[in-house]
XYZ file of C-alpha atoms in Angstrom:
598
model
C 209.558 377.796 83.985
C 208.836 374.813 86.259
C 209.096 372.430 83.313
C 212.583 373.837 82.380
C 213.676 373.396 85.989
C 212.524 369.780 85.958
C 214.480 369.121 82.719
C 217.674 370.695 84.127
C 217.307 368.717 87.380
C 216.740 365.480 85.482
C 219.879 366.081 83.368
C 221.996 366.842 86.446
C 220.797 363.713 88.215
C 221.459 361.572 85.123
C 225.034 362.998 84.776
C 225.696 362.451 88.457
C 224.504 358.847 88.270
C 226.658 357.791 85.278
C 229.732 360.062 85.756
C 230.085 360.090 89.548
C 228.359 356.986 90.935
C 228.997 354.437 88.215
C 232.059 356.278 86.764
C 231.337 355.235 83.198
C 232.333 358.553 81.645
C 231.445 359.652 78.098
C 230.823 356.126 76.832
C 227.520 356.104 78.757
C 226.256 359.372 77.244
C 223.404 357.641 75.354
C 222.082 355.967 78.559
C 222.493 359.213 80.449
C 220.486 361.204 77.872
C 217.764 358.546 77.796
C 217.536 358.626 81.599
C 217.385 362.367 81.692
C 214.553 362.402 79.167
C 212.625 359.678 81.042
C 213.037 361.412 84.464
C 212.018 364.770 82.996
C 208.845 363.330 81.460
C 207.955 361.450 84.698
C 208.556 364.571 86.782
C 206.295 366.702 84.642
C 203.561 364.026 84.831
C 203.912 363.527 88.589
C 203.640 367.264 89.287
C 200.769 367.532 86.760
C 202.053 370.756 85.268
C 199.638 372.811 83.235
C 199.898 375.549 80.674
C 197.584 378.108 79.192
C 196.007 377.568 75.851
C 194.712 380.441 73.747
C 190.947 380.935 73.810
C 188.981 380.681 70.630
C 188.023 384.358 70.233
C 186.027 383.497 67.105
C 183.596 381.239 68.954
C 180.311 382.989 69.859
C 179.522 383.511 73.518
C 177.604 380.891 75.406
C 174.263 382.413 76.424
C 172.375 380.856 79.438
C 168.738 381.814 78.915
C 166.232 381.606 81.730
C 163.712 379.020 80.621
C 161.403 379.179 83.626
C 157.673 379.933 83.471
C 158.197 383.318 85.065
C 159.646 384.585 81.783
C 156.150 384.297 80.205
C 154.179 385.513 83.225
C 152.191 388.716 83.038
C 154.620 391.605 82.506
C 157.389 389.284 81.368
C 159.728 389.977 78.460
C 160.315 386.486 77.074
C 160.319 387.375 73.374
C 162.712 390.251 73.842
C 164.997 388.068 75.987
C 164.908 385.270 73.407
C 165.644 387.544 70.425
C 168.495 389.197 72.262
C 169.998 385.862 73.391
C 169.961 384.503 69.859
C 171.704 387.604 68.600
C 174.441 387.428 71.297
C 175.490 383.795 70.915
C 174.687 380.119 71.358
C 171.599 379.715 73.502
C 171.241 377.149 76.300
C 168.105 377.135 78.539
C 168.435 376.755 82.276
C 165.960 376.454 85.079
C 165.384 372.819 86.070
C 166.906 369.332 86.076
C 164.737 368.313 83.141
C 166.601 368.520 79.798
C 165.219 371.155 77.494
C 163.887 369.879 74.145
C 163.078 373.235 72.584
C 163.165 376.945 73.306
C 159.826 377.039 75.113
C 160.080 378.429 78.699
C 158.299 375.633 80.613
C 160.593 375.010 83.597
C 158.873 375.081 86.974
C 162.036 376.562 88.669
C 164.685 379.128 87.982
C 167.856 377.316 89.136
C 170.997 378.851 87.711
C 173.739 377.149 89.758
C 173.853 373.805 87.849
C 174.047 375.606 84.453
C 176.899 377.869 85.699
C 178.801 374.834 86.994
C 178.458 373.137 83.603
C 179.543 376.292 81.760
C 182.739 376.441 83.869
C 184.190 373.691 81.577
C 183.939 376.010 78.549
C 186.483 378.705 77.664
C 183.880 380.732 75.810
C 182.536 384.013 76.966
C 179.453 383.586 79.154
C 176.249 385.658 79.265
C 173.296 385.023 81.564
C 169.929 386.309 80.312
C 167.141 386.228 82.911
C 164.353 388.202 84.565
C 166.461 388.176 87.687
C 164.045 386.031 89.745
C 166.510 383.235 90.494
C 165.363 380.419 92.798
C 168.841 379.464 94.004
C 170.468 382.870 94.175
C 171.853 382.061 97.629
C 173.600 378.933 96.274
C 175.461 380.607 93.357
C 179.213 380.274 93.590
C 180.712 383.792 93.540
C 183.647 382.679 91.374
C 181.334 381.125 88.787
C 179.062 384.153 88.707
C 182.016 386.542 88.470
C 183.033 385.373 85.019
C 179.573 385.830 83.477
C 177.989 388.930 82.024
C 174.355 389.443 83.129
C 171.446 390.832 81.142
C 168.228 391.285 83.120
C 164.821 391.644 81.463
C 162.651 392.249 84.545
C 158.914 391.744 84.746
C 156.813 394.768 84.765
C 154.846 395.309 87.940
C 151.188 394.381 87.337
C 148.293 393.891 89.785
C 147.678 390.250 90.589
C 145.474 388.085 92.825
C 146.807 384.621 93.612
C 146.203 381.609 95.799
C 149.715 381.220 97.191
C 149.141 378.145 99.417
C 146.606 375.369 99.687
C 146.558 372.534 102.229
C 144.085 369.858 103.216
C 143.619 366.086 103.804
C 144.652 363.562 101.223
C 142.028 361.050 102.367
C 138.683 361.283 104.112
C 135.847 358.941 104.933
C 132.428 359.356 103.363
C 130.441 361.720 105.530
C 133.502 363.439 106.956
C 133.937 367.214 106.766
C 136.683 368.179 104.328
C 138.670 371.094 105.654
C 140.916 373.023 103.292
C 143.036 376.074 104.055
C 143.897 378.534 101.314
C 146.049 381.630 101.424
C 144.930 384.468 99.126
C 147.348 387.249 98.425
C 147.196 390.443 96.350
C 150.175 391.910 94.584
C 149.816 395.586 93.708
C 146.365 397.254 93.718
C 143.645 394.947 95.002
C 139.936 394.978 95.771
C 138.712 395.064 99.374
C 137.322 391.551 99.148
C 137.212 388.610 96.735
C 135.066 385.533 96.342
C 136.639 382.104 96.864
C 134.911 378.991 95.540
C 135.548 375.196 95.875
C 134.249 373.051 93.060
C 134.280 369.402 92.099
C 133.825 369.097 88.344
C 130.876 371.494 87.901
C 129.437 371.138 91.380
C 129.850 374.063 93.832
C 130.834 372.671 97.221
C 131.714 375.856 99.179
C 132.205 379.552 98.774
C 133.295 382.499 100.876
C 133.730 386.228 100.558
C 137.237 387.023 101.684
C 138.229 390.523 102.944
C 141.902 391.101 102.151
C 142.463 393.978 104.557
C 145.384 396.370 104.477
C 147.937 393.581 104.221
C 146.428 392.296 101.012
C 146.563 388.696 102.216
C 144.297 386.355 104.169
C 144.402 382.691 105.204
C 140.894 381.259 104.531
C 139.489 378.023 106.014
C 137.040 376.223 103.801
C 134.834 373.413 105.165
C 132.206 371.260 103.454
C 130.808 367.749 103.732
C 132.114 364.849 101.720
C 128.558 363.460 101.341
C 127.829 362.685 97.721
C 131.543 362.362 96.842
C 133.432 359.066 96.367
C 136.699 357.789 95.007
C 139.342 360.208 93.751
C 137.838 363.724 93.774
C 139.705 366.569 92.134
C 138.807 369.825 93.902
C 139.380 373.305 92.374
C 139.811 376.216 94.775
C 139.586 379.464 92.789
C 139.302 383.217 93.138
C 136.341 384.237 90.944
C 134.854 387.519 89.811
C 138.125 389.485 90.199
C 140.053 390.868 87.300
C 143.813 390.715 87.441
C 146.744 390.436 84.995
C 147.746 386.772 85.666
C 144.731 384.376 85.696
C 146.953 381.239 85.887
C 147.593 381.637 89.595
C 143.946 382.318 90.529
C 143.081 378.626 90.978
C 144.707 375.579 92.553
C 143.881 371.908 92.462
C 143.634 369.431 95.357
C 143.101 365.681 94.984
C 141.346 363.941 97.847
C 140.472 360.240 98.235
C 136.953 359.692 99.612
C 136.744 356.153 100.966
C 133.946 354.161 102.605
C 136.130 353.246 105.593
C 138.718 355.240 107.621
C 142.418 354.636 107.486
C 142.934 354.642 111.244
C 140.579 352.919 113.686
C 140.685 352.994 117.464
C 138.638 350.423 119.395
C 138.448 351.197 123.153
C 136.976 348.769 125.644
C 136.842 350.256 128.187
C 136.901 353.908 127.343
C 139.439 354.932 130.047
C 141.601 358.045 130.242
C 144.321 356.434 128.145
C 141.833 355.803 125.311
C 140.502 359.343 125.399
C 143.897 361.025 125.302
C 145.157 358.594 122.657
C 142.177 359.334 120.412
C 142.627 363.060 120.721
C 146.367 362.875 120.001
C 145.863 360.567 116.993
C 143.436 363.110 115.509
C 146.094 365.830 115.961
C 149.154 363.979 114.550
C 147.668 361.717 111.879
C 146.865 362.762 108.329
C 144.682 359.651 107.845
C 140.919 359.794 108.472
C 140.328 358.413 111.909
C 137.362 356.749 113.629
C 137.196 355.959 117.328
C 134.691 353.506 118.799
C 134.182 352.837 122.521
C 132.301 350.075 124.197
C 130.718 351.496 127.294
C 128.481 348.416 127.915
C 128.606 344.857 126.689
C 127.747 344.454 122.979
C 127.112 348.238 122.365
C 129.537 350.446 120.557
C 129.473 354.212 120.291
C 131.578 356.725 118.418
C 134.230 358.450 120.488
C 133.501 361.844 118.790
C 129.796 362.147 119.556
C 128.956 358.977 121.536
C 126.399 358.123 118.868
C 125.380 354.453 118.862
C 126.728 352.328 116.011
C 126.015 348.766 114.958
C 128.729 346.146 115.658
C 128.789 345.388 111.956
C 129.883 348.957 111.169
C 132.658 348.685 113.710
C 133.767 345.362 112.231
C 133.717 346.794 108.685
C 135.837 349.814 109.712
C 138.328 347.676 111.591
C 138.514 345.186 108.732
C 139.599 347.844 106.218
C 141.826 350.057 108.362
C 145.455 350.746 107.498
C 146.284 350.854 111.227
C 144.128 349.270 113.903
C 144.521 350.365 117.531
C 142.999 348.082 120.203
C 142.798 349.598 123.657
C 141.695 346.992 126.182
C 139.641 344.012 125.040
C 138.152 343.733 121.507
C 138.113 340.010 120.752
C 138.065 338.911 117.160
C 138.799 342.269 115.573
C 142.579 341.765 115.479
C 142.301 338.386 113.771
C 139.968 339.696 111.041
C 141.912 342.838 110.231
C 144.315 342.794 107.228
C 145.816 346.136 108.392
C 149.503 346.739 107.823
C 149.910 347.785 111.472
C 148.248 346.889 114.760
C 148.677 348.648 118.065
C 147.644 346.479 121.060
C 147.150 348.063 124.469
C 146.121 345.373 127.007
C 144.808 346.529 130.364
C 143.999 343.243 132.144
C 140.419 342.959 130.795
C 141.012 339.465 129.466
C 142.783 338.097 132.529
C 146.262 339.415 132.013
C 148.392 339.889 135.128
C 148.733 343.540 136.096
C 151.125 344.995 138.616
C 149.947 348.362 140.078
C 152.275 350.917 141.554
C 154.278 354.012 140.617
C 156.206 352.917 137.521
C 158.777 355.360 136.150
C 159.637 354.993 132.478
C 163.000 355.190 130.728
C 163.721 355.234 126.964
C 166.404 352.966 125.541
C 168.633 354.668 122.970
C 168.188 352.013 120.233
C 164.611 351.878 118.945
C 162.462 353.537 116.240
C 161.043 355.757 118.991
C 164.412 357.076 120.322
C 164.137 360.396 118.512
C 160.825 361.085 120.226
C 162.570 361.347 123.620
C 165.782 362.972 122.468
C 166.982 365.333 125.213
C 163.838 364.803 127.349
C 163.976 363.670 131.021
C 161.647 360.686 130.579
C 162.445 359.274 134.060
C 161.132 362.510 135.651
C 157.744 362.357 133.884
C 154.629 361.473 135.925
C 154.678 357.764 136.943
C 152.476 355.172 135.233
C 149.701 353.473 137.128
C 150.205 349.834 136.330
C 151.981 347.512 133.889
C 151.204 344.160 132.291
C 154.281 341.853 132.321
C 155.253 340.850 128.748
C 158.145 338.886 127.269
C 159.452 340.470 123.983
C 160.495 338.170 121.170
C 164.288 338.045 120.470
C 163.882 340.142 117.255
C 161.541 342.748 118.819
C 162.668 346.238 119.759
C 161.864 347.890 123.072
C 160.912 351.560 123.059
C 160.158 352.073 126.768
C 160.992 350.255 129.980
C 159.747 350.953 133.527
C 160.937 350.542 137.081
C 158.748 350.241 140.149
C 159.429 353.267 142.332
C 162.743 353.682 140.441
C 164.055 350.464 141.982
C 164.479 346.951 140.769
C 164.713 345.567 137.240
C 163.652 347.392 134.082
C 160.511 345.820 132.610
C 159.650 346.313 128.924
C 156.337 348.185 128.472
C 156.499 349.386 124.852
C 157.514 346.686 122.284
C 157.423 346.483 118.496
C 157.920 343.593 116.089
C 157.433 342.746 112.441
C 156.305 339.497 110.898
C 155.625 338.905 107.229
C 155.639 342.592 106.455
C 152.994 343.320 109.099
C 153.956 345.419 112.135
C 152.652 345.141 115.662
C 153.233 347.372 118.713
C 152.258 346.376 122.230
C 151.885 348.908 125.045
C 151.828 347.073 128.394
C 151.259 350.033 130.761
C 148.389 352.268 131.766
C 148.756 355.892 132.812
C 150.556 357.390 129.806
C 147.691 359.871 129.626
C 149.230 361.604 132.674
C 152.141 362.748 130.459
C 149.751 364.557 128.139
C 147.663 365.866 131.053
C 150.643 367.452 132.789
C 151.687 369.560 129.783
C 155.162 370.847 128.997
C 157.892 368.493 127.890
C 155.980 365.364 128.985
C 153.066 366.343 126.749
C 155.402 366.854 123.832
C 156.990 363.534 124.512
C 153.584 361.856 124.500
C 152.651 363.416 121.170
C 156.049 362.439 119.676
C 155.601 358.897 121.006
C 152.150 358.575 119.351
C 153.399 360.101 116.050
C 156.520 357.939 115.911
C 154.576 354.759 116.683
C 152.024 355.505 113.999
C 154.772 356.326 111.470
C 156.514 352.975 112.194
C 153.235 351.045 111.896
C 152.435 352.664 108.551
C 155.839 351.505 107.256
C 154.603 347.938 107.178
C 153.725 346.282 103.926
C 150.270 346.886 102.549
C 148.863 343.812 100.835
C 146.842 346.016 98.495
C 149.513 348.565 97.758
C 151.662 348.886 94.710
C 155.458 348.800 94.689
C 155.599 352.603 94.265
C 153.397 355.538 95.102
C 153.458 359.255 94.294
C 154.655 361.465 97.095
C 152.234 364.175 96.074
C 149.216 363.605 93.852
C 149.180 367.229 92.646
C 152.296 369.128 91.591
C 152.795 372.636 90.156
C 153.295 373.218 86.451
C 156.730 372.425 85.245
C 157.505 370.115 88.194
C 157.888 366.294 88.120
C 155.680 363.700 89.719
C 157.933 362.007 92.299
C 157.310 358.320 92.953
C 158.601 356.634 96.093
C 159.547 352.924 96.194
C 157.363 351.085 98.701
C 157.961 347.476 97.609
C 160.106 344.909 99.340
C 163.849 344.840 98.674
C 165.972 347.198 96.707
C 164.239 349.521 94.196
C 163.982 348.134 90.673
C 162.988 349.785 87.351
C 159.201 349.750 87.238
C 157.052 350.048 84.158
C 154.175 352.560 84.147
C 151.286 353.162 81.750
C 149.537 356.513 81.508
C 146.272 357.609 79.947
C 142.754 356.188 79.841
C 143.052 352.448 80.453
C 146.789 352.831 80.731
C 147.199 352.632 76.949
C 148.244 356.118 75.841
C 151.893 356.165 76.974
C 154.462 353.779 78.358
C 157.404 354.815 80.532
C 159.782 353.386 83.098
C 160.311 354.635 86.640
C 164.009 354.461 87.481
C 164.678 354.934 91.186
C 167.776 356.596 92.668
C 169.610 355.608 95.820
C 166.927 357.251 97.993
C 164.244 355.121 96.331
C 162.685 357.990 94.326
C 161.949 358.363 90.655
C 160.828 361.448 88.693
C 158.209 361.470 85.940
C 157.689 364.590 83.851
C 154.152 365.039 82.538
C 152.255 367.825 80.788
C 149.641 369.896 82.531
C 146.433 367.976 83.257
C 145.019 364.951 85.008
C 146.693 361.618 84.339
C 145.516 358.134 85.235
C 148.471 355.710 85.759
C 148.847 351.962 86.126
C 151.980 350.260 87.444
C 153.331 346.919 86.249
C 152.619 344.319 88.898
C 149.570 346.099 90.229
C 148.622 349.507 91.501
C 146.906 352.438 89.917
C 145.904 355.967 90.716
C 145.610 359.526 89.531
C 148.248 362.273 89.419
C 147.673 365.879 88.426
C 149.997 368.552 87.050
C 148.381 371.873 87.925
C 148.468 375.034 85.767
C 149.412 376.920 88.971
C 153.060 377.598 89.618
C 154.919 379.788 92.075
C 156.764 381.063 88.991
C 153.668 383.111 88.164
C 154.021 384.969 91.512
C 156.107 388.136 91.537
C 159.399 387.636 93.370
C 162.423 389.824 94.266
C 164.977 390.327 91.549
C 168.219 388.754 92.762
C 170.529 389.766 89.919
C 171.379 392.980 88.153
C 172.871 393.988 84.807
C 176.622 393.602 84.519
C 179.116 393.565 81.736
C 181.272 390.484 81.264
C 184.445 391.049 83.359
C 187.751 391.712 81.565
C 189.247 388.405 82.596
C 191.478 386.170 80.517
C 189.404 383.538 78.839
C 192.453 381.369 78.095
C 191.971 377.767 78.726
C 194.207 375.419 80.764
C 195.772 372.256 79.521
C 197.124 369.634 81.983
C 200.338 367.726 81.230
C 198.497 364.486 81.922
C 196.337 365.193 78.882
C 199.404 364.942 76.672
C 199.481 361.287 75.590
C 202.753 361.786 73.759
C 204.476 362.520 77.069
C 203.600 359.043 78.416
C 204.965 357.546 75.212
C 208.184 359.626 75.468
C 208.801 358.371 78.986
C 208.335 354.679 77.941
C 210.619 355.087 74.875
C 213.306 356.799 76.896
C 213.280 354.013 79.538
C 213.484 351.393 76.830
C 216.387 353.226 75.166
C 218.284 353.412 78.458
C 217.769 349.689 79.026
C 219.206 348.927 75.544
C 222.160 351.243 76.065
C 222.972 349.668 79.458
C 222.811 346.183 77.964
C 225.389 347.175 75.328
C 227.573 348.464 78.104
C 227.293 345.127 79.872
C 225.157 346.504 82.665
C 221.880 345.434 84.029
């Protein structure tokens, strides 16, 4: 209808132009017809008119089959779902971003939304075959789901014991206590208690009897010494001695790096209140193993945890291998010998620096890496600092805190950061920040956020021994990718990686996206990797997956709606229409030339 209206309007305008404006009469009928055809074609193209095209009723339906691991979990109906899907139409697996190479259900997620969006381009009938346990049910577009028929093959309810969560440190120092936390949950009928074990290879490291109680769930702390362990240690936390229907979720893996030296070292000389509160807060906010050493008398160091005497050589060794070195007060020589990626200096006048005592009230500039730590907090109303050490920041340095004496006079920088050659350094030129933590409330939260933000910025410095990429998580669930993060200088570049013993079994390339992350899909098991240009490590794909755990069914059976499956064709897809417009314009130009017109 709209196309006919455009054709009539184009003809009227062409007649009006040649008969009324130019008054050429019937001798210009060829030019008028050519103009009418050209304007009609251009009008249809400009308005992008569309028309329905008949659907191919002979084409088999497109069947989206759930290819996640949950389809083969205990009580699942994978074979029945697969046989039915093949009988109903052309099968396409869905569940994850990884392309499917066969019909094996090995996806670690049950994401339906991307597959539905892709199927929207097809005019074929659509059927979704699933167990109903969809991961992104809340993200499904109603209009996309409305055109699909749904066939649900739900899992049968079976009793199951599972470790649903596991957390712990990624790195510890030899002799430290390794503390893991596991959540054990029962689905369906369960025993009163179960036995939980932690093993390394074949060595039993810890065990506990866990009462599940009426709720059928319990968070269990597990502690054991790292003595006798070294390097990359793969720990297995498992429920043993209990019979259930799904054994693949009874155990989880955790990879921990046991190193001779800690990742974060605090040297305090003297051991004042600022040093004590800083050490306690660093232990709370940092995931790195931490050691604190305090010098209470000349030449003698003690640990800050137990005040046990330690040799100066041990202190020097720890400081020389730390990722981040914190120097509170005077520790001559340690800063120069440390290759750490970040150094936090906190002078207090011990080496002759000028100090200005008084009540110094801090304020937080809005432009610094620490700005978010003080967002919405009244920093200038926090307890005053005791003294400051005047410093002069470099032109390229950032200032995280300034202070005024009794809220009068000029602002003096007291918290400054700078970066040189990939190494980062923070200088705190004030004493009395411990009063923020001691007071509690918002000032204590600000102090913790200040320490956490400073440590995060310092760890962002270049590590001379690090590779250009590192895995975000060393252990991932079955069916999930290992995600590498770019840590090298400059923009991310494709990076070659070798996998297997000696890096000789498989070659691949990490291709990073705009966020500096690359995904690598690996089979279940432990994999040793080596990166081109240096860097190696271990990554693990666990047999555990949250797809094994029973979840609510989000979809229900529904017949395909009685909607028209006709396709839509846009006028801009008709190439011949562009050609018609060009030919008509050329014909008008020739006709006007024969009439002596331009």
